[in-house]
Coordinates of C-alpha atoms in Angstrom, one line a residue:
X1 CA 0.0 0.0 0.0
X2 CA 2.9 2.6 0.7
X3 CA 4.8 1.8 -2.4
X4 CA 1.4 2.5 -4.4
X5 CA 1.0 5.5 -2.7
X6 CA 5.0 6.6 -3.1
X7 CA 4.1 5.8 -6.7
X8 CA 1.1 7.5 -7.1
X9 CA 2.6 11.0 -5.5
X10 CA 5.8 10.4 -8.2
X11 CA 3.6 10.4 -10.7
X12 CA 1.3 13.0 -9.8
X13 CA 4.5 15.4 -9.0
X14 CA 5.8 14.3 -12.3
X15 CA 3.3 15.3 -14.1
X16 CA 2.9 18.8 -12.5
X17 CA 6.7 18.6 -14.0
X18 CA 5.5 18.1 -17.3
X19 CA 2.6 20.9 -17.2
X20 CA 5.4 23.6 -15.7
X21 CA 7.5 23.0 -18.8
X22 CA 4.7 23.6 -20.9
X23 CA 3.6 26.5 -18.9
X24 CA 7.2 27.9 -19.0
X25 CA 7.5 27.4 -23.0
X26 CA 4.3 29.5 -23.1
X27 CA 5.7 32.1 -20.8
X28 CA 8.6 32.3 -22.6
X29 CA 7.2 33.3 -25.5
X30 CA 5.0 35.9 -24.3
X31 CA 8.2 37.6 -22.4
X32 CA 9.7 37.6 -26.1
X33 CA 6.1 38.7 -27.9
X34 CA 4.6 41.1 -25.8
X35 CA 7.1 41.7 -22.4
X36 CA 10.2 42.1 -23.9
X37 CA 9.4 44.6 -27.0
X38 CA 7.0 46.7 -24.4
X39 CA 10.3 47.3 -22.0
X40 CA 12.8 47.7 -24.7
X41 CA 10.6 48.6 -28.1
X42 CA 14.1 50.0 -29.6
X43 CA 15.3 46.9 -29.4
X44 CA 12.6 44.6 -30.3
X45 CA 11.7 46.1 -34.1
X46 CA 11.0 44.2 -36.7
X47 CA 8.9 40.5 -37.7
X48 CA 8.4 38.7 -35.1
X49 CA 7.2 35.0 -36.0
X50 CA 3.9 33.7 -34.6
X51 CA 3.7 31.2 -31.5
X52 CA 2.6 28.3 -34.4
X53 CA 6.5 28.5 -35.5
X54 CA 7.2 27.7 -31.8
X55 CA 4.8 24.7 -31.0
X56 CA 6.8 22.0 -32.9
X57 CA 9.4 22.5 -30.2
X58 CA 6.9 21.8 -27.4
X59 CA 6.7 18.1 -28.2
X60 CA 10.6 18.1 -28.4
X61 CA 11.3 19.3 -25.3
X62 CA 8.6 17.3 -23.1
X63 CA 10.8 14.4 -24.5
X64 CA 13.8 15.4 -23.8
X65 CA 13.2 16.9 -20.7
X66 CA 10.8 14.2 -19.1
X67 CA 13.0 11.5 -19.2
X68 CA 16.2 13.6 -17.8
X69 CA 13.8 14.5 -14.5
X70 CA 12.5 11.3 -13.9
X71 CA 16.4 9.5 -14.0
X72 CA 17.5 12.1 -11.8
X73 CA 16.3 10.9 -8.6
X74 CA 14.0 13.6 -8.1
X75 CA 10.7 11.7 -7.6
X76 CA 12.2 9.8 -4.9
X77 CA 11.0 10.4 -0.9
X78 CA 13.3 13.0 0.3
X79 CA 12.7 13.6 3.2
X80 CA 16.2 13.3 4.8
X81 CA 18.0 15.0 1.9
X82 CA 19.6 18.4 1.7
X83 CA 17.7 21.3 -0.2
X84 CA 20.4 22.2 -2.2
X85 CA 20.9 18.2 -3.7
X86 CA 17.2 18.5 -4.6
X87 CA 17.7 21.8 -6.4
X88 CA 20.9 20.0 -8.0
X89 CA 18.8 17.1 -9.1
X90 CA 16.5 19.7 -11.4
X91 CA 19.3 22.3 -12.4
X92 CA 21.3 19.6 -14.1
X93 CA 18.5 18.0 -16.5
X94 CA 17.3 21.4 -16.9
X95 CA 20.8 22.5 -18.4
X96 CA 21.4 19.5 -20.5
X97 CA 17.5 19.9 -21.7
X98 CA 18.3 22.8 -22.6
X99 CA 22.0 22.4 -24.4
X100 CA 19.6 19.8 -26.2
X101 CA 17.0 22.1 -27.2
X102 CA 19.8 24.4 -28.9
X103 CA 21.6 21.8 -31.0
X104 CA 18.0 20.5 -32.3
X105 CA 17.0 24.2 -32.9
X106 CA 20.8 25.1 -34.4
X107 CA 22.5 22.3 -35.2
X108 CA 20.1 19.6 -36.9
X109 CA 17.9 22.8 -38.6
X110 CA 14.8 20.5 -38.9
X111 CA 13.3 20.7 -42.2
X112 CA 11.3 24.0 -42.9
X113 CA 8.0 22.3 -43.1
X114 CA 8.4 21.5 -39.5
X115 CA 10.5 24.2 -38.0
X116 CA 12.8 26.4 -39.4
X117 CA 15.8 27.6 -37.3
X118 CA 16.6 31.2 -37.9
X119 CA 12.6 31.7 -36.9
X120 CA 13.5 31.0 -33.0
X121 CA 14.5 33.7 -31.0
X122 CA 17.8 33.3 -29.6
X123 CA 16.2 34.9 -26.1
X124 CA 13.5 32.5 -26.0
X125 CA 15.8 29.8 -26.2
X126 CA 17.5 31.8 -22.9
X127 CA 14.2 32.5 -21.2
X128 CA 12.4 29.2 -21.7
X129 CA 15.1 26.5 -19.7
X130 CA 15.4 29.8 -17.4
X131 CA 11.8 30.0 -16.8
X132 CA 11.2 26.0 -16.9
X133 CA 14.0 25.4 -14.1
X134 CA 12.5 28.2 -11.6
X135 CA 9.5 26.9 -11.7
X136 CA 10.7 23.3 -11.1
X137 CA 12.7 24.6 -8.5
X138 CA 10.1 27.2 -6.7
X139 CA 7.5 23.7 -7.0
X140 CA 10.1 22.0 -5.0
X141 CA 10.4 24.7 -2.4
X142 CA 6.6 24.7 -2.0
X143 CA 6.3 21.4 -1.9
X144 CA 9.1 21.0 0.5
X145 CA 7.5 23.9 2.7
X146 CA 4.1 22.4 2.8
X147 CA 5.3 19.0 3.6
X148 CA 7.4 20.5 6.7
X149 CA 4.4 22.6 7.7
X150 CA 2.5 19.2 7.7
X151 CA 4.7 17.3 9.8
X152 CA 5.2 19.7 12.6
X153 CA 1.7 20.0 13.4
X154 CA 1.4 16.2 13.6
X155 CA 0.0 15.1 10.4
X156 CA 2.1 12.5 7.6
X157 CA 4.4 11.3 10.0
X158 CA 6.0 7.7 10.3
X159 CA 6.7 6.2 13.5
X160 CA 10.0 4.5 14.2
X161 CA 11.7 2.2 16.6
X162 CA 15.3 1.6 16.6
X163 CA 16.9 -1.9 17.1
X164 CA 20.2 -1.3 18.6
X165 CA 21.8 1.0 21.8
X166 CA 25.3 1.7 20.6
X167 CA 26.9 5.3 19.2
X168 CA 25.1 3.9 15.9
X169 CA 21.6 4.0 17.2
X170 CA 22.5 7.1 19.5
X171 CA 23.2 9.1 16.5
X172 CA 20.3 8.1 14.5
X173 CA 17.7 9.6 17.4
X174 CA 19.9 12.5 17.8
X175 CA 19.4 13.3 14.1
X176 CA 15.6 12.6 14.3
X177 CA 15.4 14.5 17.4
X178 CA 16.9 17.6 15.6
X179 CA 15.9 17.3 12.0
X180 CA 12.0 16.9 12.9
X181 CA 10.7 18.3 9.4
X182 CA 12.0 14.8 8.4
X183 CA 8.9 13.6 9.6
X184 CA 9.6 10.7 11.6
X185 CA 8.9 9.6 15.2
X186 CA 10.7 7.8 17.6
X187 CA 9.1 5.9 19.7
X188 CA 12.1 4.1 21.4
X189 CA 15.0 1.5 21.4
X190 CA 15.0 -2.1 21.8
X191 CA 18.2 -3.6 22.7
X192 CA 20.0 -6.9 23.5
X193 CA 23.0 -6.0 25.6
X194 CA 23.7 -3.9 28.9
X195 CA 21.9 -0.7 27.5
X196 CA 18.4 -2.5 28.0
X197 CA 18.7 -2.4 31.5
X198 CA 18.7 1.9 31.2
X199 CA 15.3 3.3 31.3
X200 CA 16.3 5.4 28.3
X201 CA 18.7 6.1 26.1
X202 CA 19.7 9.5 24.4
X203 CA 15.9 11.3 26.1
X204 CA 14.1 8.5 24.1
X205 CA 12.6 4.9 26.2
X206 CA 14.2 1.4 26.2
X207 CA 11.0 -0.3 25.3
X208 CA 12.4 -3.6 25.8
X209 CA 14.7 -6.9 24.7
X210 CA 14.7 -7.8 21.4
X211 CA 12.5 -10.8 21.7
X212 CA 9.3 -8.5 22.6
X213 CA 9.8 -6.4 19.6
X214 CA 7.6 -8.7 17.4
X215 CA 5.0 -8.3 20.4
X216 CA 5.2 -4.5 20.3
X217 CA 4.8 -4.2 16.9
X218 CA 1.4 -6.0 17.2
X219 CA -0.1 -4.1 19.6
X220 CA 0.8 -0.6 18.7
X221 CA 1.3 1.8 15.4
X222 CA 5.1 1.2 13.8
X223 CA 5.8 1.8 10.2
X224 CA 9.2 1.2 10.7
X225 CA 11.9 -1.0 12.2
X226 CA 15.5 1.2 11.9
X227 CA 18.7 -1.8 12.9
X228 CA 21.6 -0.1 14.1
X229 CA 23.7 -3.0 15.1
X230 CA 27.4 -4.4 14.7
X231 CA 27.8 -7.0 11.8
X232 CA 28.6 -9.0 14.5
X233 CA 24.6 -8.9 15.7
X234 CA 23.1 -9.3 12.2
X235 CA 23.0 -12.8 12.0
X236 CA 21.3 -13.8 15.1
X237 CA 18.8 -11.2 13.8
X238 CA 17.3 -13.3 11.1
X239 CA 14.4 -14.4 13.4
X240 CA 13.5 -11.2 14.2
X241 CA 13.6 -9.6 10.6
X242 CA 11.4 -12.6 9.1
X243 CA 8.7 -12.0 11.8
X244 CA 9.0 -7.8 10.9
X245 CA 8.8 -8.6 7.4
X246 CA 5.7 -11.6 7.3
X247 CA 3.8 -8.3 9.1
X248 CA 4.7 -6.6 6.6
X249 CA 6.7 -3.8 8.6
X250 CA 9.5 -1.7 6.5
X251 CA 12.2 -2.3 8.1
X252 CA 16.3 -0.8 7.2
X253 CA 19.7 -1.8 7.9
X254 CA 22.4 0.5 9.1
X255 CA 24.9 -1.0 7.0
X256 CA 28.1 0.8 7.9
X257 CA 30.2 -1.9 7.6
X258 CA 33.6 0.1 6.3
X259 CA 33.1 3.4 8.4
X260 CA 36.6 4.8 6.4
X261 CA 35.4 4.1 3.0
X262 CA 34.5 7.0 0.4
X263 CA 32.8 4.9 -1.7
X264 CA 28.9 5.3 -2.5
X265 CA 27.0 2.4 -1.4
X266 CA 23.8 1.5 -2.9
X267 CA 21.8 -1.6 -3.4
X268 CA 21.7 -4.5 -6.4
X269 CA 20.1 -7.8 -7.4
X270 CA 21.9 -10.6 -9.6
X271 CA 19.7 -13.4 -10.1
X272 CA 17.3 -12.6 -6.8
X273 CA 20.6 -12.5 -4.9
X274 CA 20.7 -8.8 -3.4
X275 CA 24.2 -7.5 -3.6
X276 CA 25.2 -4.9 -1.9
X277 CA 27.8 -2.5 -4.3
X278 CA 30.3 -0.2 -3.1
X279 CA 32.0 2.1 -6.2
X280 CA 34.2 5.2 -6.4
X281 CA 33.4 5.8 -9.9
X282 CA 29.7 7.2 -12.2
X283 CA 28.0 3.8 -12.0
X284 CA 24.1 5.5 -13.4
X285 CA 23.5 3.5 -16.4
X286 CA 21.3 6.4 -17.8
X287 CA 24.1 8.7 -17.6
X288 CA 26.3 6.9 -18.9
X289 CA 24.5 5.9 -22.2
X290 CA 23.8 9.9 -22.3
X291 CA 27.7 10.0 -22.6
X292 CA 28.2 7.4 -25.0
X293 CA 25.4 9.0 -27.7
X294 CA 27.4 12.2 -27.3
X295 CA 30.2 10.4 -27.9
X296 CA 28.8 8.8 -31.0
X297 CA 27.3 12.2 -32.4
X298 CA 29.4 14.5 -32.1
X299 CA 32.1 12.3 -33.0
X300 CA 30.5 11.9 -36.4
X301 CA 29.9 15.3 -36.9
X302 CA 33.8 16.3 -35.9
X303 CA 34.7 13.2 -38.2
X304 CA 32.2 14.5 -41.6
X305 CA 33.4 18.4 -40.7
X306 CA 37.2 17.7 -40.4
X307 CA 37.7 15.3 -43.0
X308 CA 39.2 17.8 -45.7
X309 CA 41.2 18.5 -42.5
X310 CA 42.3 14.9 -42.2
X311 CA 43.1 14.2 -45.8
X312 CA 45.3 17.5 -45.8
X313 CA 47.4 16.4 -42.4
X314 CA 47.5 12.8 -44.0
X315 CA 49.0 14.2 -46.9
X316 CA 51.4 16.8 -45.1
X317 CA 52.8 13.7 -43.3
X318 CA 52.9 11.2 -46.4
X319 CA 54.8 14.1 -48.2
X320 CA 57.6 15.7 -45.8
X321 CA 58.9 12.6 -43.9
X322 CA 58.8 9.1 -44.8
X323 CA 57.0 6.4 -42.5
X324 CA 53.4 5.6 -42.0
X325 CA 50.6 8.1 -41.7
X326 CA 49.4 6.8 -38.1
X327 CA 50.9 6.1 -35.3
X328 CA 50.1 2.9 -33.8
X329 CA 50.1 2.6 -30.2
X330 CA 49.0 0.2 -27.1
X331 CA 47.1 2.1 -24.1
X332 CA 45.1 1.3 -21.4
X333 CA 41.4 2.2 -21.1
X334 CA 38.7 1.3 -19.0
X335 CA 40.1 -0.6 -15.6
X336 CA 42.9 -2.1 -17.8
X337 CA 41.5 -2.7 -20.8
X338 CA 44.2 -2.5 -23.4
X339 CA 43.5 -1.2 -26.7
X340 CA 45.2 0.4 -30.1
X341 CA 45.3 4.3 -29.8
X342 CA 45.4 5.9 -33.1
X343 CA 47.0 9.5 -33.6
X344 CA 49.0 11.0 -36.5
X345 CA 52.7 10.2 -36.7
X346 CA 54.4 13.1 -35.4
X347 CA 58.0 11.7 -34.5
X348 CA 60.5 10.0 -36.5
X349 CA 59.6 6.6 -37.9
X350 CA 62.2 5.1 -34.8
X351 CA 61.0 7.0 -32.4
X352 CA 59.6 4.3 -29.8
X353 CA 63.3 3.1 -30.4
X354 CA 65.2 6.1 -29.2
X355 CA 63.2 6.7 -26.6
X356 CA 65.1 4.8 -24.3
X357 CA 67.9 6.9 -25.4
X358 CA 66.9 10.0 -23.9
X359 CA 65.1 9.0 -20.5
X360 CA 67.4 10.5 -18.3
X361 CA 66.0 13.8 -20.1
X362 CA 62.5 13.1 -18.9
X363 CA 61.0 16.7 -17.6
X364 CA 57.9 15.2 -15.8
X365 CA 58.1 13.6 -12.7
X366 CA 56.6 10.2 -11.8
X367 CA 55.8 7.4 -14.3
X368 CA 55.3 9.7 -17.4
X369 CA 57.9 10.9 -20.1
X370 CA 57.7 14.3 -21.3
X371 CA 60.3 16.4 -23.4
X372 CA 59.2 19.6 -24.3
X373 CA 62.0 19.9 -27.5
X374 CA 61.8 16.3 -27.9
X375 CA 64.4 15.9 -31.1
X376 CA 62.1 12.9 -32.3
X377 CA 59.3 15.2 -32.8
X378 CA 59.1 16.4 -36.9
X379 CA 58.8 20.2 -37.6
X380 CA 55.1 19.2 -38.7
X381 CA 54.4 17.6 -36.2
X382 CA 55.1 20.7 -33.7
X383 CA 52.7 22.2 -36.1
X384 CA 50.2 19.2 -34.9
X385 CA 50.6 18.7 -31.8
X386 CA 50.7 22.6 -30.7
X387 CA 46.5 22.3 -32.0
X388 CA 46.4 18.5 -30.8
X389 CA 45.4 18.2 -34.8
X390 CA 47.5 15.0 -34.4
X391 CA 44.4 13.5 -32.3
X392 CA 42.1 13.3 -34.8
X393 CA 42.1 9.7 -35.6
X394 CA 41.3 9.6 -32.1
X395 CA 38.1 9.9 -33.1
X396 CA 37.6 6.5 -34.5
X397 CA 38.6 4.8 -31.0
X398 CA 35.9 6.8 -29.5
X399 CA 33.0 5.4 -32.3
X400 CA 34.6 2.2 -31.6
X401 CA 34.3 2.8 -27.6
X402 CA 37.8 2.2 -26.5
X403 CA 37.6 6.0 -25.5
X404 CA 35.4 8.8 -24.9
X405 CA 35.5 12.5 -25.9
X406 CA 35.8 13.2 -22.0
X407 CA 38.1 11.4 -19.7
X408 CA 41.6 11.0 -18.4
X409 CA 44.2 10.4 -20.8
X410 CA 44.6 6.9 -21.4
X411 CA 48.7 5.6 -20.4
X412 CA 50.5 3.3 -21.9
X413 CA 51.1 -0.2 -19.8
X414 CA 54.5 0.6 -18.9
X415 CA 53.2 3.7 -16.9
X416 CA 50.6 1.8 -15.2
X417 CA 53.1 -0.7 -14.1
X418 CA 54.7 1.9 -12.2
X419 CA 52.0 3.6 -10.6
X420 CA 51.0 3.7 -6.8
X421 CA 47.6 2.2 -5.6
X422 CA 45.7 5.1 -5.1
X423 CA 46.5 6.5 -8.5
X424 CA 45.3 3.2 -10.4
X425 CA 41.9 4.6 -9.7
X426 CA 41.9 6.9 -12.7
X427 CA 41.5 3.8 -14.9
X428 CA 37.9 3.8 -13.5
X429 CA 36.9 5.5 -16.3
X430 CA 37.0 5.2 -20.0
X431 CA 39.8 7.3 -21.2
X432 CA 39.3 10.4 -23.3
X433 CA 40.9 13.4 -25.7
X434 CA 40.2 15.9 -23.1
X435 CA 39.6 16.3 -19.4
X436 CA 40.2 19.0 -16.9
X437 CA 44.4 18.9 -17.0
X438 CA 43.5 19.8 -20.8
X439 CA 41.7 23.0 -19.7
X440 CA 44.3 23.4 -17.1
X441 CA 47.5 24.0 -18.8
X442 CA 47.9 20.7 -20.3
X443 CA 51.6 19.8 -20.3
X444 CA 52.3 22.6 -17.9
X445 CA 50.9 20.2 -15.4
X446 CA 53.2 18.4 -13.0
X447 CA 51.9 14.1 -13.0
X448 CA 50.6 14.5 -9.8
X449 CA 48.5 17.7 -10.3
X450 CA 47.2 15.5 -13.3
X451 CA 46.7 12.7 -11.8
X452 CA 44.2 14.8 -8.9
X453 CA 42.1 16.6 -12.0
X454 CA 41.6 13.0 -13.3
X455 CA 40.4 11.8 -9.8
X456 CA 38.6 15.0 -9.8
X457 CA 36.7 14.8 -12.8
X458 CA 36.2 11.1 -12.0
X459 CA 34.1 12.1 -7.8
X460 CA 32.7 15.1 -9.7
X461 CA 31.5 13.5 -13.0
X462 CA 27.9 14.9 -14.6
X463 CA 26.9 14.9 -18.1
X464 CA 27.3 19.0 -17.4
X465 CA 30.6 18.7 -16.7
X466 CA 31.4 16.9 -19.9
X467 CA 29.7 19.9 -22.3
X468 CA 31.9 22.3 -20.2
X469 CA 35.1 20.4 -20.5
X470 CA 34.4 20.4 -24.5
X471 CA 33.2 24.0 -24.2
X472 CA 36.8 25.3 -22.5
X473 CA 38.3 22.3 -24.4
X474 CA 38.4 24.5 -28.0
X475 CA 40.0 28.3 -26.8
X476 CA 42.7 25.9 -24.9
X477 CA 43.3 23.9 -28.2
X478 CA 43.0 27.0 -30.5
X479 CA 45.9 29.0 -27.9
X480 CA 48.0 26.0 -28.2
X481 CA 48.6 26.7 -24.3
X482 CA 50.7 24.1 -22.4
X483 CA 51.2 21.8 -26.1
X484 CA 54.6 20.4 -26.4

């Protein structure tokens, strides 16, 4: 019955989601019709095409949009998370909706019939994501407000007991206790050790031993069962979690079992088995596939644009040095995976062969091997490398998913032989052309500044941060900054 109702307030919230969205298109385009030219009618002259040129776009961004809200975790019960993570949760779809929205509107130019382009006012395409995500967001407050209001006068609360009388299950009634507008009630502790003979424990009752919990719950109102015990404790608990669970009482698990680990925890099932997973790195599968399609398109626009690009380099190289074309190379990708990296030759043809030669020259410290005038380098491929044009065949191991267009750099399996524990961790993710060490100076970088950017990018990771690692990623490129 409670996960029909949790279900049934998702999808009512959802679709006042959808309906704010609409209402926010609409409102854009009266600020841009009627507000807009009335403040600033010096500004504003001119045709100004009718709402009709506008509606295709409706459709288009319901679809984007809807999706992106409802993968974000927003239609979740919150009622122990932090305002500002719930405001994340709808500024983050609401940006990429709207990076969306311009590369349909810009990019694709849908055929005439449909929508033309150059009809869409570039401020509407500002004031309509603008006006969409402060309504999301004021909805959110209001809804957050009400609920609050709600609970501290008694009403939609869920009573609690807590299974457990160490630090564990002290802290978790000292939270309730002070975070009431989570709307929970303790009604006391049941314990199995010393604490149960204390009358109380942290301002809250010992209601009793473990084995008249089951009682308890019979004869009075619990929603929920909160265990705050030692892994030690959870197996002779079995007993007592069957009986909560054929009464079909919620009950959770306090399961701090590695109270030093950074890792995010979250639960899994393989095969009806529930697993519970512990990872450092972006593990949300609709993210993820998110990154991969932007991998995939723009990849295969960069690759149908820079072809003439490609054939010229291709030709430069064929012409003033002899050797291959590419440069054929193995790296490691994602947790180890080795794979062939393709760039432009931009050495000598026995290059990998002198290298040895001139390791004691190395000018970057740990498992790397930089040389800013590194004599194998060709005067064209300066040229190349100074506008990373010799990463363009890059582009293919990204279509084929070795790499992405966003990640850390991916080393070679000499480096990762060499490297310390902690910094193995940037193989988490699939490798890429660019991350932040490219926006940050790129070779001007020390290896272990890099190495904390990649980590970085890695805790940090949104589909966001990708479209503004690309954005910066071009005026670093195009100042040949930091190239060697």
């Amino acid at each position: 019955m409670l996960k029909q109702r949790a279900r049934l307030v998702a999808a009512t919230i959802f679709t006042l989601d959808c309906v704010l969205i609409a209402v926010a298109f609409f409102l854009a385009f009266w600020v841009r019709h009627d507000l807009a030219p009335w403040l600033w009618p010096e500004s504003f002259e001119g045709t100004f095409y009718p709402l009709a040129s506008y509606l295709p776009l409706l459709p288009v961004a319901l679809a984007v949009w809807a999706p992106l809200l409802w993968f974000s975790g927003r239609y979740r019960s919150h009622r122990t998370v932090p305002l500002l993570r719930e405001i994340a949760a709808i500024v983050r779809p609401t940006v990429t909706a709207a990076g969306i929205l311009i590369l349909v509107v810009y990019a694709l130019r849908l055929d005439a019939q449909l929508l033309a382009g150059d009809k869409i006012s570039r401020l509407w395409l500002f004031v309509f994501p603008t006006l969409a995500g402060a309504l999301l967001i004021s909805e959110k407050i209001a809804l957050r407000l009400t609920s609050r209001w709600v609970r501290a006068r008694g009403f939609n609360y869920r009573t609690v007991v807590v299974v457990g009388g160490g630090p564990q299950a002290r802290a978790f009634a000292k939270a309730i206790h002070q975070q009431r507008h989570w709307g929970y009630r303790l009604l006391g502790f049941f314990t199995a050790g010393p604490e149960n003979h204390r009358p109380e424990i942290g301002g809250h009752p010992v209601l009793g031993t473990l084995d008249e919990l089951s009682r308890f719950v019979e004869q009075n109102v619990v929603d929920e069962v909160f265990f705050a015990v030692s892994r030690r404790e959870l197996e002779g608990l079995e007993d007592l979690y069957l009986s909560l669970q054929e009464q079909g009482i919620l009950t959770r698990f306090a399961l701090n079992f590695f109270p030093h680990t950074q890792a995010r925890v979250q639960l899994d099932e393989l095969n009806g088995v529930p697993l519970l997973t512990f990872t450092t790195s972006p593990n949300s599968a609709f993210q993820l596939a998110l990154k991969r399609t932007l991998d995939v398109v723009l990849s295969l626009v960069l690759l149908a644009l820079g072809l003439p690009v490609v054939l010229l380099v291709a030709l430069a190289i064929k012409l003033t040095s002899s050797g291959s074309v590419l440069f054929r190379q193995t790296r490691c990708g994602l947790n180890g995976r080795r794979f062939t990296l393709y760039k432009f030759r931009t050495m000598v043809e026995d290059a990998e062969e002198r290298r040895r030669e001139l390791l004691h020259l190395n000018e970057m410290d740990g498992p790397v091997f930089k040389l800013r005038r590194d004599p194998r380098v060709t005067g064209l491929g300066r040229l190349l490398r100074r506008f990373s044009l010799d990463e363009l065949p890059q582009l293919w191991n990204v279509l084929k998913g070795d790499m992405s267009l966003v990640g850390p750099r991916p080393p070679i399996p000499e480096e990762v032989e060499r490297y310390q524990r902690w910094q193995r961790r940037r193989l988490a993710m699939k490798p890429g052309l660019t991350c932040l060490w490219q926006v940050s100076g790129r070779n001007e970088l020390d290896f272990q500044r890099w190495i904390e950017l990649d980590l970085q990018y890695i805790d940090s990771w949104s589909p966001w941060l990708d479209l503004k690692i690309l954005a910066k990623t071009i005026p670093a490129v195009l100042s040949g900054r930091g190239a060697s």
